[in-house]
Coordinates of C-alpha atoms in Angstrom, one line a residue:
Chain O
M29 CA -12.6 -3.7 -0.9
L30 CA -11.5 -1.0 1.6
R31 CA -14.7 -0.6 3.4
A32 CA -15.3 2.5 5.4
G33 CA -15.8 0.4 8.5
S34 CA -12.3 -1.0 8.3
L35 CA -10.8 2.4 7.6
R36 CA -11.9 3.7 11.0
G37 CA -9.5 1.3 12.6
R38 CA -6.6 3.5 13.8
L39 CA -8.1 6.9 14.0
P40 CA -7.2 8.7 17.2
A41 CA -10.6 8.2 18.9
R42 CA -10.4 4.5 18.7
D43 CA -13.4 2.4 19.4
A44 CA -12.7 0.0 22.2
A45 CA -15.2 -2.4 20.7
A46 CA -13.6 -2.6 17.3
L47 CA -10.5 -4.5 16.1
P48 CA -7.8 -2.5 14.4
G49 CA -8.3 -2.8 10.6
I50 CA -6.3 -1.3 7.8
S51 CA -4.9 2.0 9.0
V52 CA -5.9 5.1 7.0
R53 CA -2.3 5.7 6.2
W54 CA -1.7 2.4 4.6
A55 CA -5.0 2.3 2.8
L56 CA -4.2 5.7 1.2
A57 CA -0.6 4.7 0.5
A58 CA -1.8 1.5 -1.3
V59 CA -4.5 3.3 -3.4
L60 CA -2.0 6.1 -4.3
F61 CA 0.6 3.5 -5.3
L62 CA -2.0 1.8 -7.5
V63 CA -3.2 5.1 -9.1
V64 CA 0.3 6.3 -9.8
S65 CA 1.3 2.9 -11.2
V66 CA -1.7 2.9 -13.6
L67 CA -1.1 6.4 -14.7
L68 CA 2.6 5.7 -15.4
G69 CA 1.7 2.5 -17.2
L70 CA -0.8 4.3 -19.4
A71 CA 1.4 7.3 -20.1
I72 CA 4.8 5.8 -20.8
G73 CA 5.7 3.8 -23.9
P74 CA 7.1 4.2 -27.4
V75 CA 4.6 7.1 -27.9
S76 CA 4.7 9.2 -24.7
L77 CA 1.2 10.3 -23.8
G78 CA 2.1 12.1 -20.6
A79 CA 0.5 11.5 -17.2
G80 CA -1.4 14.8 -17.5
G81 CA -2.6 14.0 -21.0
V82 CA -3.8 10.6 -19.8
T83 CA -5.6 12.0 -16.8
R84 CA -7.4 14.7 -18.9
E85 CA -8.3 12.1 -21.5
V86 CA -9.8 9.9 -18.8
L87 CA -11.6 12.8 -17.2
S88 CA -13.0 13.9 -20.6
H89 CA -15.2 10.8 -20.5
V90 CA -16.7 11.8 -17.2
P91 CA -19.9 13.8 -18.1
L92 CA -20.4 17.4 -16.7
L93 CA -16.7 18.0 -16.0
G94 CA -16.2 19.8 -19.3
V95 CA -12.6 18.5 -19.6
S96 CA -11.5 18.1 -23.2
S97 CA -9.0 15.5 -24.2
P98 CA -5.6 16.7 -25.4
L99 CA -4.9 13.4 -27.3
S100 CA -5.1 13.0 -31.0
P101 CA -7.3 10.1 -32.4
T102 CA -4.2 8.0 -32.9
E103 CA -3.0 8.6 -29.3
D104 CA -6.5 7.9 -28.2
T105 CA -6.4 4.5 -29.9
I106 CA -2.9 3.7 -28.5
L107 CA -4.2 4.5 -25.0
W108 CA -7.5 2.6 -25.1
E109 CA -6.7 -0.3 -27.5
L110 CA -3.0 -1.0 -26.7
R111 CA -2.0 0.3 -23.3
A112 CA -5.1 0.1 -21.2
P113 CA -5.8 -3.6 -21.8
R114 CA -2.2 -4.4 -20.9
V115 CA -2.3 -2.3 -17.8
V116 CA -5.6 -3.8 -16.7
L117 CA -4.3 -7.3 -17.4
G118 CA -1.3 -6.5 -15.2
L119 CA -3.6 -5.2 -12.5
L120 CA -5.7 -8.4 -12.5
V121 CA -2.7 -10.8 -12.7
G122 CA -0.7 -9.0 -10.0
A123 CA -3.7 -8.7 -7.7
I124 CA -4.7 -12.3 -7.8
L125 CA -1.1 -13.6 -7.6
A126 CA -0.5 -11.6 -4.5
A127 CA -3.8 -12.5 -2.9
A128 CA -3.4 -16.2 -3.8
G129 CA 0.2 -16.1 -2.4
A130 CA -1.1 -14.5 0.9
S131 CA -3.9 -17.1 1.1
Y132 CA -1.5 -20.0 0.5
Q133 CA 0.8 -18.7 3.2
G134 CA -2.1 -18.6 5.6
V135 CA -3.6 -21.9 4.8
F136 CA -0.3 -23.7 5.0
R137 CA 1.1 -21.6 7.8
N138 CA 4.3 -21.4 5.8
P139 CA 5.9 -18.1 4.9
L140 CA 7.6 -19.6 1.9
A141 CA 4.3 -20.7 0.3
D142 CA 3.5 -19.1 -3.0
P143 CA 0.6 -19.7 -5.4
Y144 CA 2.7 -22.3 -7.3
L145 CA 3.4 -24.4 -4.2
L146 CA 1.0 -27.3 -5.0
G147 CA 2.0 -27.9 -8.6
A148 CA 0.2 -25.1 -10.4
A149 CA 3.3 -23.8 -12.1
A150 CA 4.6 -27.2 -13.1
G151 CA 1.1 -28.2 -14.4
A152 CA 0.7 -25.0 -16.4
G153 CA 4.3 -25.3 -17.7
L154 CA 3.6 -28.8 -19.0
G155 CA 0.3 -27.7 -20.6
A156 CA 1.9 -24.7 -22.3
T157 CA 5.0 -26.7 -23.4
L158 CA 2.9 -29.4 -24.9
V159 CA 1.0 -26.9 -27.0
I160 CA 4.2 -25.0 -28.0
A161 CA 6.0 -28.2 -28.9
Y162 CA 3.4 -30.2 -30.6
G163 CA 0.6 -27.7 -31.1
L164 CA -0.6 -26.2 -34.3
G165 CA 1.4 -23.3 -35.4
G166 CA 0.1 -19.8 -35.8
S167 CA -3.0 -18.4 -34.2
A168 CA -4.7 -21.7 -33.3
G169 CA -1.7 -22.6 -31.2
R170 CA -1.7 -19.2 -29.5
D171 CA -5.3 -19.6 -28.6
L172 CA -4.8 -23.1 -27.3
R173 CA -1.9 -22.2 -25.0
P174 CA -3.8 -20.4 -22.2
V175 CA -6.4 -23.2 -22.2
A176 CA -3.7 -25.8 -21.8
A177 CA -1.9 -23.8 -19.2
F178 CA -5.1 -23.3 -17.2
A179 CA -6.0 -27.0 -17.4
G180 CA -2.4 -28.0 -16.5
A181 CA -2.4 -25.7 -13.4
T182 CA -5.7 -26.9 -12.1
A183 CA -5.0 -30.5 -12.8
G184 CA -1.6 -30.3 -11.1
V185 CA -3.1 -28.9 -7.9
A186 CA -6.0 -31.3 -8.0
I187 CA -3.7 -34.3 -8.3
A188 CA -1.4 -33.0 -5.5
Y189 CA -4.4 -32.3 -3.2
A190 CA -5.9 -35.8 -3.9
L191 CA -2.6 -37.4 -3.2
G192 CA -2.1 -35.4 0.0
R193 CA -5.6 -36.2 1.2
S194 CA -5.2 -39.9 0.5
V195 CA -2.1 -40.0 2.7
G196 CA -2.7 -37.6 5.5
G197 CA -6.5 -37.4 5.4
G198 CA -6.1 -33.6 4.9
R199 CA -5.0 -33.2 8.5
S200 CA -1.4 -32.4 7.9
T201 CA -0.3 -29.4 5.9
T202 CA 3.2 -31.0 5.6
T203 CA 1.7 -34.0 3.8
L204 CA -0.1 -31.7 1.3
I205 CA 3.1 -29.7 0.7
L206 CA 5.1 -32.9 0.1
A207 CA 2.4 -34.1 -2.3
G208 CA 2.7 -30.8 -4.1
V209 CA 6.5 -31.2 -4.4
T210 CA 6.1 -34.7 -5.7
V211 CA 3.5 -33.8 -8.3
A212 CA 5.5 -30.7 -9.3
A213 CA 8.7 -32.7 -9.7
F214 CA 7.0 -35.3 -11.9
L215 CA 5.2 -32.8 -14.1
T216 CA 8.4 -30.8 -14.5
A217 CA 10.2 -33.9 -15.5
L218 CA 7.6 -34.5 -18.2
Q219 CA 7.8 -30.9 -19.3
T220 CA 11.6 -31.0 -19.5
F221 CA 11.4 -34.2 -21.5
V222 CA 9.0 -32.6 -24.0
Q223 CA 11.0 -29.5 -24.2
Q224 CA 14.3 -31.4 -24.9
H225 CA 12.5 -33.6 -27.4
R226 CA 11.5 -30.6 -29.4
A227 CA 14.6 -28.6 -28.9
D228 CA 13.6 -26.1 -31.6
T229 CA 10.9 -24.7 -29.3
V230 CA 13.1 -24.3 -26.2
Q231 CA 13.4 -20.5 -26.6
E232 CA 9.6 -20.0 -26.9
V233 CA 9.0 -22.3 -23.8
Y234 CA 11.6 -20.5 -21.9
A235 CA 10.1 -17.1 -22.7
W236 CA 6.7 -18.3 -21.6
I237 CA 8.1 -19.6 -18.3
L238 CA 9.7 -16.3 -17.4
G239 CA 6.3 -14.6 -17.9
Q240 CA 5.1 -11.8 -20.1
L241 CA 2.0 -9.6 -20.2
E242 CA 1.6 -9.6 -24.0
T243 CA -2.0 -9.1 -24.8
S244 CA -4.0 -8.9 -27.9
G245 CA -6.5 -6.5 -26.4
W246 CA -9.6 -6.4 -24.2
G247 CA -10.4 -10.0 -25.2
D248 CA -7.7 -11.4 -22.9
V249 CA -8.9 -9.2 -20.1
A250 CA -12.5 -10.3 -20.5
V251 CA -11.3 -14.0 -20.3
I252 CA -9.4 -13.6 -17.1
A253 CA -11.6 -11.1 -15.3
P254 CA -14.4 -13.4 -14.1
Y255 CA -11.9 -15.9 -12.6
V256 CA -10.0 -13.2 -10.8
L257 CA -13.2 -11.7 -9.5
V258 CA -14.6 -15.0 -8.2
S259 CA -11.3 -16.0 -6.7
S260 CA -10.8 -12.6 -5.0
I261 CA -14.3 -12.6 -3.5
V262 CA -13.9 -16.1 -2.1
L263 CA -10.5 -15.4 -0.7
L264 CA -11.6 -12.1 0.9
W265 CA -14.6 -13.9 2.3
H266 CA -12.3 -16.3 4.1
R267 CA -9.9 -13.7 5.5
R268 CA -11.1 -14.1 9.0
L269 CA -10.9 -17.9 8.9
L270 CA -7.3 -17.5 7.7
D271 CA -6.7 -15.6 10.9
V272 CA -8.2 -18.5 12.9
L273 CA -6.1 -21.1 11.1
A274 CA -3.0 -19.2 12.4
V275 CA -3.4 -21.1 15.7
G276 CA -3.1 -24.4 14.0
D277 CA -5.5 -27.1 12.8
D278 CA -6.3 -28.6 16.2
E279 CA -7.1 -25.3 17.9
A280 CA -9.0 -24.0 14.9
A281 CA -11.1 -27.2 15.0
S282 CA -11.7 -26.7 18.7
L283 CA -12.9 -23.2 17.9
G284 CA -15.5 -24.7 15.6
V285 CA -13.8 -24.3 12.2
P286 CA -14.1 -27.1 9.7
V287 CA -10.4 -26.9 8.9
A288 CA -10.2 -29.4 6.0
R289 CA -13.1 -27.8 4.2
V290 CA -11.8 -24.3 4.7
R291 CA -8.4 -25.3 3.3
L292 CA -10.0 -27.0 0.3
V293 CA -12.1 -23.9 -0.5
V294 CA -9.2 -21.5 -0.1
V295 CA -6.8 -23.6 -2.2
A296 CA -9.5 -24.1 -4.9
A297 CA -10.2 -20.4 -5.1
A298 CA -6.5 -19.4 -5.1
T299 CA -5.8 -22.0 -7.7
L300 CA -8.6 -20.9 -10.0
G301 CA -7.3 -17.3 -10.0
T302 CA -3.6 -18.4 -10.3
A303 CA -4.4 -20.7 -13.2
A304 CA -6.2 -18.0 -15.0
A305 CA -3.4 -15.6 -14.4
V306 CA -0.7 -18.1 -15.5
A307 CA -2.6 -19.0 -18.6
L308 CA -2.2 -15.5 -20.0
S309 CA 1.0 -14.3 -18.4
G310 CA 3.2 -17.3 -17.9
L311 CA 5.0 -18.0 -14.6
I312 CA 5.6 -14.6 -13.0
A313 CA 7.6 -15.4 -10.0
F314 CA 7.9 -13.6 -6.6
V315 CA 4.8 -11.4 -6.6
G316 CA 2.9 -13.9 -4.5
I317 CA 5.7 -13.9 -1.8
I318 CA 7.1 -10.4 -1.8
V319 CA 3.8 -8.4 -1.9
P320 CA 2.0 -10.1 1.1
H321 CA 5.2 -10.1 3.2
A322 CA 5.9 -6.5 2.5
I323 CA 2.3 -5.7 3.7
R324 CA 2.7 -7.9 6.8
L325 CA 5.9 -6.1 7.7
L326 CA 4.5 -2.6 7.2
A327 CA 0.8 -2.6 7.8
G328 CA -0.1 -5.7 10.0
T329 CA -0.4 -9.4 9.9
S330 CA -4.1 -10.0 10.2
Y331 CA -5.7 -11.3 6.9
R332 CA -8.3 -8.5 7.3
I333 CA -5.4 -6.3 6.4
V334 CA -3.1 -8.5 4.3
L335 CA -5.7 -9.8 1.8
P336 CA -7.3 -6.5 0.7
L337 CA -4.0 -4.7 0.5
S338 CA -2.4 -7.6 -1.4
L339 CA -5.0 -7.2 -4.1
V340 CA -4.4 -3.5 -4.4
V341 CA -0.6 -3.4 -4.0
G342 CA -0.1 -6.6 -6.1
G343 CA -1.9 -5.0 -9.0
G344 CA 0.1 -1.8 -8.8
F345 CA 3.3 -3.7 -8.4
L346 CA 2.8 -5.8 -11.5
V347 CA 1.8 -2.8 -13.6
L348 CA 5.1 -1.0 -12.6
A349 CA 7.1 -4.2 -13.2
D350 CA 5.5 -4.5 -16.7
L351 CA 6.3 -0.8 -17.4
L352 CA 10.0 -1.5 -16.7
A353 CA 9.9 -4.8 -18.6
R354 CA 8.8 -3.0 -21.8
T355 CA 10.9 0.2 -21.5
V356 CA 14.3 -0.8 -20.0
I357 CA 15.6 -2.4 -23.2
A358 CA 13.0 -0.9 -25.6
P359 CA 12.0 -1.8 -28.3
A360 CA 12.8 -5.3 -27.0
E361 CA 11.0 -6.5 -23.9
L362 CA 12.4 -8.1 -20.7
P363 CA 10.5 -11.0 -19.3
I364 CA 8.4 -9.6 -16.5
G365 CA 9.5 -12.3 -14.1
V366 CA 13.0 -11.0 -14.4
V367 CA 11.8 -7.5 -13.4
T368 CA 9.7 -8.6 -10.5
A369 CA 12.7 -10.4 -9.0
F370 CA 15.4 -7.9 -10.0
F371 CA 13.7 -4.9 -8.5
G372 CA 11.5 -6.7 -6.1
A373 CA 14.2 -8.6 -4.2
P374 CA 16.3 -5.6 -3.2
F375 CA 13.2 -3.6 -2.2
F376 CA 12.1 -6.5 -0.1
A377 CA 15.5 -6.8 1.4
V378 CA 15.3 -3.2 2.5
I379 CA 11.9 -3.8 4.2
L380 CA 13.2 -6.9 5.8
R381 CA 16.1 -5.1 7.3
T382 CA 14.2 -2.1 8.6
T383 CA 11.3 -3.9 10.3
R384 CA 11.0 -6.7 12.7
T385 CA 10.7 -10.3 11.7
V386 CA 7.2 -11.6 11.0
G387 CA 5.9 -15.1 10.3
P388 CA 3.0 -16.0 7.9
Chain J
M2 CA -26.7 -32.3 36.9
T3 CA -24.2 -34.3 35.0
A4 CA -22.2 -32.0 32.7
L5 CA -20.0 -34.7 31.2
A6 CA -20.4 -38.4 31.1
V7 CA -17.7 -40.7 29.6
E8 CA -18.6 -44.4 29.3
R9 CA -16.3 -47.2 28.2
L10 CA -14.3 -44.7 26.2
A11 CA -11.6 -46.2 23.9
V12 CA -9.4 -44.4 21.5
V13 CA -7.2 -46.2 19.0
L14 CA -4.3 -44.3 17.5
D15 CA -2.0 -46.1 15.0
G16 CA -3.3 -49.5 16.2
A17 CA -2.6 -48.8 19.9
R18 CA -5.5 -48.5 22.4
V19 CA -4.3 -45.2 23.9
V20 CA -7.5 -44.9 26.0
D21 CA -9.0 -48.2 26.9
G22 CA -12.4 -48.4 28.6
V23 CA -12.5 -45.3 30.8
T24 CA -15.7 -44.3 32.5
L25 CA -16.1 -41.1 34.4
E26 CA -18.7 -38.5 35.3
L27 CA -18.4 -34.8 36.0
E28 CA -21.1 -32.8 37.7
E29 CA -21.9 -29.3 36.6
G30 CA -19.5 -26.8 38.2
G31 CA -17.2 -29.6 39.3
W32 CA -13.4 -29.8 38.8
L33 CA -12.1 -33.2 37.8
G34 CA -8.3 -33.7 37.6
L35 CA -6.8 -36.4 35.4
I36 CA -3.4 -37.5 36.7
G37 CA -1.1 -40.3 35.6
P38 CA 2.4 -40.9 34.2
N39 CA 3.4 -39.7 30.7
G40 CA 1.6 -41.8 28.0
A41 CA -1.3 -42.7 30.4
G42 CA -3.8 -41.3 27.9
K43 CA -4.8 -38.1 29.6
T44 CA -4.3 -35.8 26.6
T45 CA -6.0 -38.2 24.3
L46 CA -9.0 -38.4 26.6
L47 CA -9.3 -34.6 26.5
R48 CA -8.9 -34.6 22.7
A49 CA -11.7 -37.1 22.4
V50 CA -14.0 -35.0 24.6
A51 CA -13.1 -32.0 22.4
G52 CA -14.2 -34.0 19.3
L53 CA -10.7 -34.0 17.9
V54 CA -10.2 -37.7 17.6
P55 CA -12.6 -40.5 16.7
Y56 CA -13.6 -42.7 19.6
E57 CA -15.5 -45.8 20.7
G58 CA -17.8 -45.9 23.6
S59 CA -19.7 -42.8 24.5
I60 CA -19.0 -39.2 25.5
T61 CA -22.1 -37.1 26.3
L62 CA -22.4 -33.4 27.3
A63 CA -25.6 -33.0 29.3
G64 CA -27.0 -36.0 27.3
D65 CA -25.8 -35.1 23.8
E66 CA -23.3 -37.4 22.2
V67 CA -20.1 -35.5 21.2
A68 CA -19.7 -37.3 17.9
G69 CA -23.2 -36.3 16.9
L70 CA -22.6 -32.5 17.5
R71 CA -21.5 -30.2 14.7
R72 CA -18.1 -28.6 15.1
R73 CA -19.5 -25.2 15.9
Q74 CA -22.1 -26.5 18.3
L75 CA -19.4 -28.4 20.1
A76 CA -17.1 -25.4 20.3
R77 CA -19.9 -23.4 21.9
R78 CA -20.1 -26.0 24.7
V79 CA -16.4 -27.1 25.1
A80 CA -13.4 -24.8 25.3
V81 CA -9.9 -26.2 25.1
V82 CA -6.6 -24.9 26.5
P83 CA -4.0 -27.1 24.9
Q84 CA -0.7 -28.1 26.5
L85 CA 1.3 -26.3 23.8
P86 CA -0.9 -23.6 22.2
V87 CA 0.2 -22.3 18.8
I88 CA 1.1 -18.7 19.4
P89 CA 1.0 -16.4 16.4
P90 CA 3.7 -13.9 17.6
D91 CA 2.4 -10.8 15.9
T92 CA -1.2 -11.2 16.8
S93 CA -2.4 -8.8 19.5
V94 CA -3.8 -10.2 22.8
L95 CA -7.2 -8.7 22.0
E96 CA -7.4 -10.2 18.5
Y97 CA -6.3 -13.5 20.0
A98 CA -9.0 -13.4 22.6
V99 CA -11.6 -12.5 19.9
L100 CA -10.7 -15.8 18.2
G101 CA -12.6 -17.4 21.0
R102 CA -15.8 -15.9 19.6
T103 CA -15.4 -17.9 16.4
P104 CA -18.0 -20.5 17.2
H105 CA -20.5 -17.7 17.8
L106 CA -20.0 -16.2 14.3
G107 CA -21.3 -17.4 11.0
Y108 CA -19.1 -19.6 8.8
A109 CA -16.9 -16.7 7.7
G110 CA -18.5 -14.0 9.8
S111 CA -16.7 -11.1 11.3
P112 CA -16.7 -10.3 15.0
R113 CA -19.2 -7.6 16.0
A114 CA -18.8 -5.0 18.6
A115 CA -20.4 -7.3 21.1
D116 CA -17.8 -10.0 20.4
V117 CA -14.9 -7.6 21.0
T118 CA -16.6 -6.5 24.2
A119 CA -16.9 -10.1 25.3
A120 CA -13.3 -10.7 24.6
R121 CA -12.3 -7.6 26.5
S122 CA -14.3 -8.7 29.5
S123 CA -12.7 -12.1 29.4
L124 CA -9.3 -10.5 29.5
A125 CA -10.4 -8.4 32.4
R126 CA -11.6 -11.5 34.2
L127 CA -8.1 -12.9 33.9
D128 CA -6.4 -9.7 35.0
A129 CA -5.1 -9.3 31.5
A130 CA -7.0 -6.2 30.3
H131 CA -3.8 -4.2 30.3
L132 CA -2.2 -6.7 27.9
A133 CA -4.9 -6.2 25.2
D134 CA -2.7 -4.3 22.8
R135 CA 0.5 -6.3 23.4
R136 CA 1.8 -8.7 20.8
L137 CA 1.6 -12.4 21.9
G138 CA 5.3 -12.8 21.1
S139 CA 6.2 -10.2 23.7
L140 CA 4.4 -11.8 26.6
S141 CA 6.0 -13.8 29.5
G142 CA 4.9 -17.4 30.0
G143 CA 2.4 -16.5 32.7
E144 CA 0.9 -13.6 30.7
R145 CA 0.6 -15.8 27.6
Q146 CA -1.2 -18.5 29.5
R147 CA -3.7 -15.9 30.7
A148 CA -4.2 -14.8 27.1
V149 CA -4.9 -18.4 26.2
L150 CA -7.3 -18.8 29.1
A151 CA -9.0 -15.6 28.1
R152 CA -9.6 -16.9 24.6
A153 CA -11.2 -20.1 26.1
V154 CA -13.4 -18.0 28.4
A155 CA -14.5 -15.8 25.5
Q156 CA -15.7 -18.9 23.9
D157 CA -18.5 -18.9 26.5
A158 CA -18.6 -22.7 26.9
D159 CA -19.7 -24.5 30.0
L160 CA -17.0 -27.1 30.0
L161 CA -13.3 -26.1 30.1
L162 CA -10.7 -28.6 29.1
L163 CA -7.2 -27.8 30.4
D164 CA -4.2 -29.9 29.3
E165 CA -1.4 -29.3 31.7
P166 CA -2.3 -25.6 32.1
T167 CA 0.8 -24.8 34.2
S168 CA 3.6 -26.7 32.5
A169 CA 6.5 -24.3 31.7
L170 CA 5.4 -21.8 34.3
D171 CA 7.2 -20.8 37.4
V172 CA 5.5 -21.6 40.8
G173 CA 4.1 -18.1 41.2
A174 CA 2.5 -18.1 37.7
Q175 CA 1.3 -21.7 38.2
Q176 CA -0.5 -20.6 41.3
Q177 CA -1.9 -17.5 39.7
V178 CA -3.3 -19.4 36.7
L179 CA -4.9 -22.1 38.9
E180 CA -6.4 -19.5 41.2
L181 CA -7.9 -17.8 38.1
V182 CA -9.4 -21.1 36.9
A183 CA -10.8 -21.7 40.4
S184 CA -12.4 -18.2 40.5
L185 CA -13.9 -18.7 37.0
R186 CA -15.3 -21.9 38.2
A187 CA -16.8 -20.3 41.2
G188 CA -18.0 -17.1 39.4
R189 CA -19.4 -18.6 36.2
G190 CA -20.3 -22.1 37.2
L191 CA -17.7 -23.5 34.7
T192 CA -17.1 -27.2 34.8
V193 CA -13.4 -28.0 34.5
L194 CA -11.7 -31.2 33.3
S195 CA -7.9 -30.9 33.5
A196 CA -4.9 -33.1 32.9
M197 CA -2.4 -32.2 35.6
H198 CA 1.3 -33.0 36.1
D199 CA 1.8 -31.4 39.4
L200 CA 0.2 -33.8 41.9
T201 CA 0.2 -31.3 44.8
H202 CA -1.7 -28.8 42.7
A203 CA -4.0 -31.5 41.5
G204 CA -4.8 -32.3 45.1
Q205 CA -5.3 -28.7 46.0
Y206 CA -7.5 -27.6 43.2
A207 CA -9.4 -30.5 41.8
E208 CA -12.4 -31.9 43.8
R209 CA -12.0 -35.3 42.4
L210 CA -9.1 -37.1 40.7
V211 CA -8.9 -39.9 38.2
L212 CA -5.5 -41.7 38.1
M213 CA -4.8 -43.2 34.6
D214 CA -2.1 -45.6 33.6
G215 CA -1.8 -47.4 30.3
G216 CA -5.0 -45.9 29.0
R217 CA -7.1 -47.3 31.9
E218 CA -8.5 -45.7 34.9
V219 CA -6.7 -47.3 37.9
A220 CA -8.0 -45.2 40.8
S221 CA -10.5 -42.4 41.3
G222 CA -12.0 -40.5 44.1
R223 CA -11.3 -37.6 46.4
P224 CA -7.6 -36.4 46.4
H225 CA -6.6 -38.1 49.6
D226 CA -7.9 -41.4 48.4
V227 CA -6.0 -41.2 45.1
L228 CA -2.8 -39.4 46.1
T229 CA -1.3 -42.2 48.2
E230 CA 2.3 -43.2 48.5
E231 CA 1.5 -46.7 47.4
L232 CA -0.5 -45.7 44.2
I233 CA 2.0 -43.2 43.2
A234 CA 4.9 -45.7 43.6
R235 CA 3.0 -48.3 41.6
H236 CA 2.0 -46.1 38.7
Y237 CA 4.6 -43.4 38.5
G238 CA 7.5 -45.5 39.8
A239 CA 8.3 -42.7 42.1
E240 CA 9.1 -42.6 45.7
V241 CA 7.1 -39.8 47.4
R242 CA 6.0 -38.8 50.9
I243 CA 2.4 -37.6 51.3
V244 CA 2.2 -34.7 53.7
A245 CA -1.2 -33.8 55.0
D246 CA -1.2 -30.3 56.3
E247 CA -4.0 -28.3 57.8
Q248 CA -3.5 -25.4 55.5
A249 CA -1.9 -26.9 52.4
G250 CA -4.2 -29.9 52.3
I251 CA -2.2 -32.7 50.6
A252 CA 1.3 -32.1 49.5
V253 CA 3.2 -34.7 47.4
V254 CA 6.9 -34.5 48.2
P255 CA 9.3 -36.5 46.0
L256 CA 12.1 -38.4 47.8
R257 CA 15.4 -39.4 46.5
P258 CA 15.0 -43.2 46.2
G259 CA 17.1 -45.1 48.8
V260 CA 18.6 -42.1 50.4
A261 CA 17.7 -41.4 54.0
A262 CA 17.0 -37.9 55.2
E263 CA 20.1 -37.7 57.3
E264 CA 22.3 -38.5 54.4
R265 CA 20.7 -35.9 52.2
V266 CA 21.2 -33.2 54.8
S267 CA 24.9 -34.0 55.4

């Protein structure tokens, strides 16, 4: 994602015929943040493996290095079968939520937009609640829940988009956002009704809504990875068009951009990734807002910069948040949404206070 | 050769015929000024030419119907400077000018070195090369307008549409911007169609004027045929004195209605 070409951006001997891309400093910082988050996520847990131990175990799988793993077979299993899938799931979910949030902010020119803006959260919530409340108990219900959440999220956005298009012809972003609010309110009403109707499941529904990265192993990762990959590629591909949309629909159109189509493609891609993430992790709040904005404030506002860095930093951020979620009150777990907001909000406040103000 | 031909153009917005049967022609390299009171339909006419609103009648660019051109093809031939451009405050002037290259890139293509160079030379042409690294949010009104013009010039289109290009600028910046447009026209053979509020400037810079009122064309011709006390009184409801000056050409001087000069001085 961080192509060598864009890394050249702010080197001292700057090319007058190139636009500044991601500065070397921020590219390195983002990658370092990701690597450290992953190492900590792998190393820390009920059985401590140590960052050094994890590093040597990983290197022992690289041929010709001659590094031998210090981990016992049990520790090896803990690392590869328990922690690694969860860390990778966190990476994927965090990356796509941050990138989808950034894209939504661009496509709606609204700094408060997040991936749930058009009814993805409400739809997923309704889907999951229906399964939890009326679904089969046991493993069948657990298998069905992601499917229902995914279907609910995509259906919610599709209905909101169709409603917005039918009223505003796709011309006004405000119409689309209002349609999203309308659909979300309606779906949330249904969800609350179902939840109250089956009061015995309230706790389980609530836990799902706050989000968690519980995983049963690599299977979950394999399910979500293709969606995240496709969604990321499409969003990255549109990064320059998101910059053009910053001058408004009319001017973008007069610059030759098919605005309604670009918006549809970006919303569809962001929704696909978000729905897949939500299906497995519940409604993790805040990542889609805080990560892109922190990047804008620190590294630059062009989507050439914001989108790739959101993927990297969003992944690292969620792995760290998950680490806290499962260690702070161990052996119990905090919902990860609580962690992202509790630690993310003050951090964001600091960035906000120490930098200038920036729009979407 | 005819760069732009508009025939019996009508635009209906929310049931109102905002432009109603306008016919005009613009030669290659010419400058046509649209004047008329607020709500006369000037902006809507420009938007129709830019392909931004559906229309009835015909608008052709060197023979090609605007409605039949693809967005990107149209954007390579027509550049627009809107009345109130949306200014992303944290974008640098250079990046903003590079946006003008969008119609020359693929669907989601990235600007190449040649595009950045083209944007830099547009900035240079507008005496804005030194602003390249500044953020748009930090520019003065005149500097900002030059950045917007640079973006339009980078688009490399033959027809430039200007919607009140000098509103909200002080008189010095107004003059500077209009002189730059005049020099672009002379230097690059740009054809200019502009809606103008300031009648004196309209008379000084445009070769021909079209006076619009209520969506219709009510007068057209050379500035001294259109800028008459009688026409301006009838269509603007304003009392003005037309001053013809060797050097200034035509100046349109507003009077205070019903107050004689002696009273105003005392």
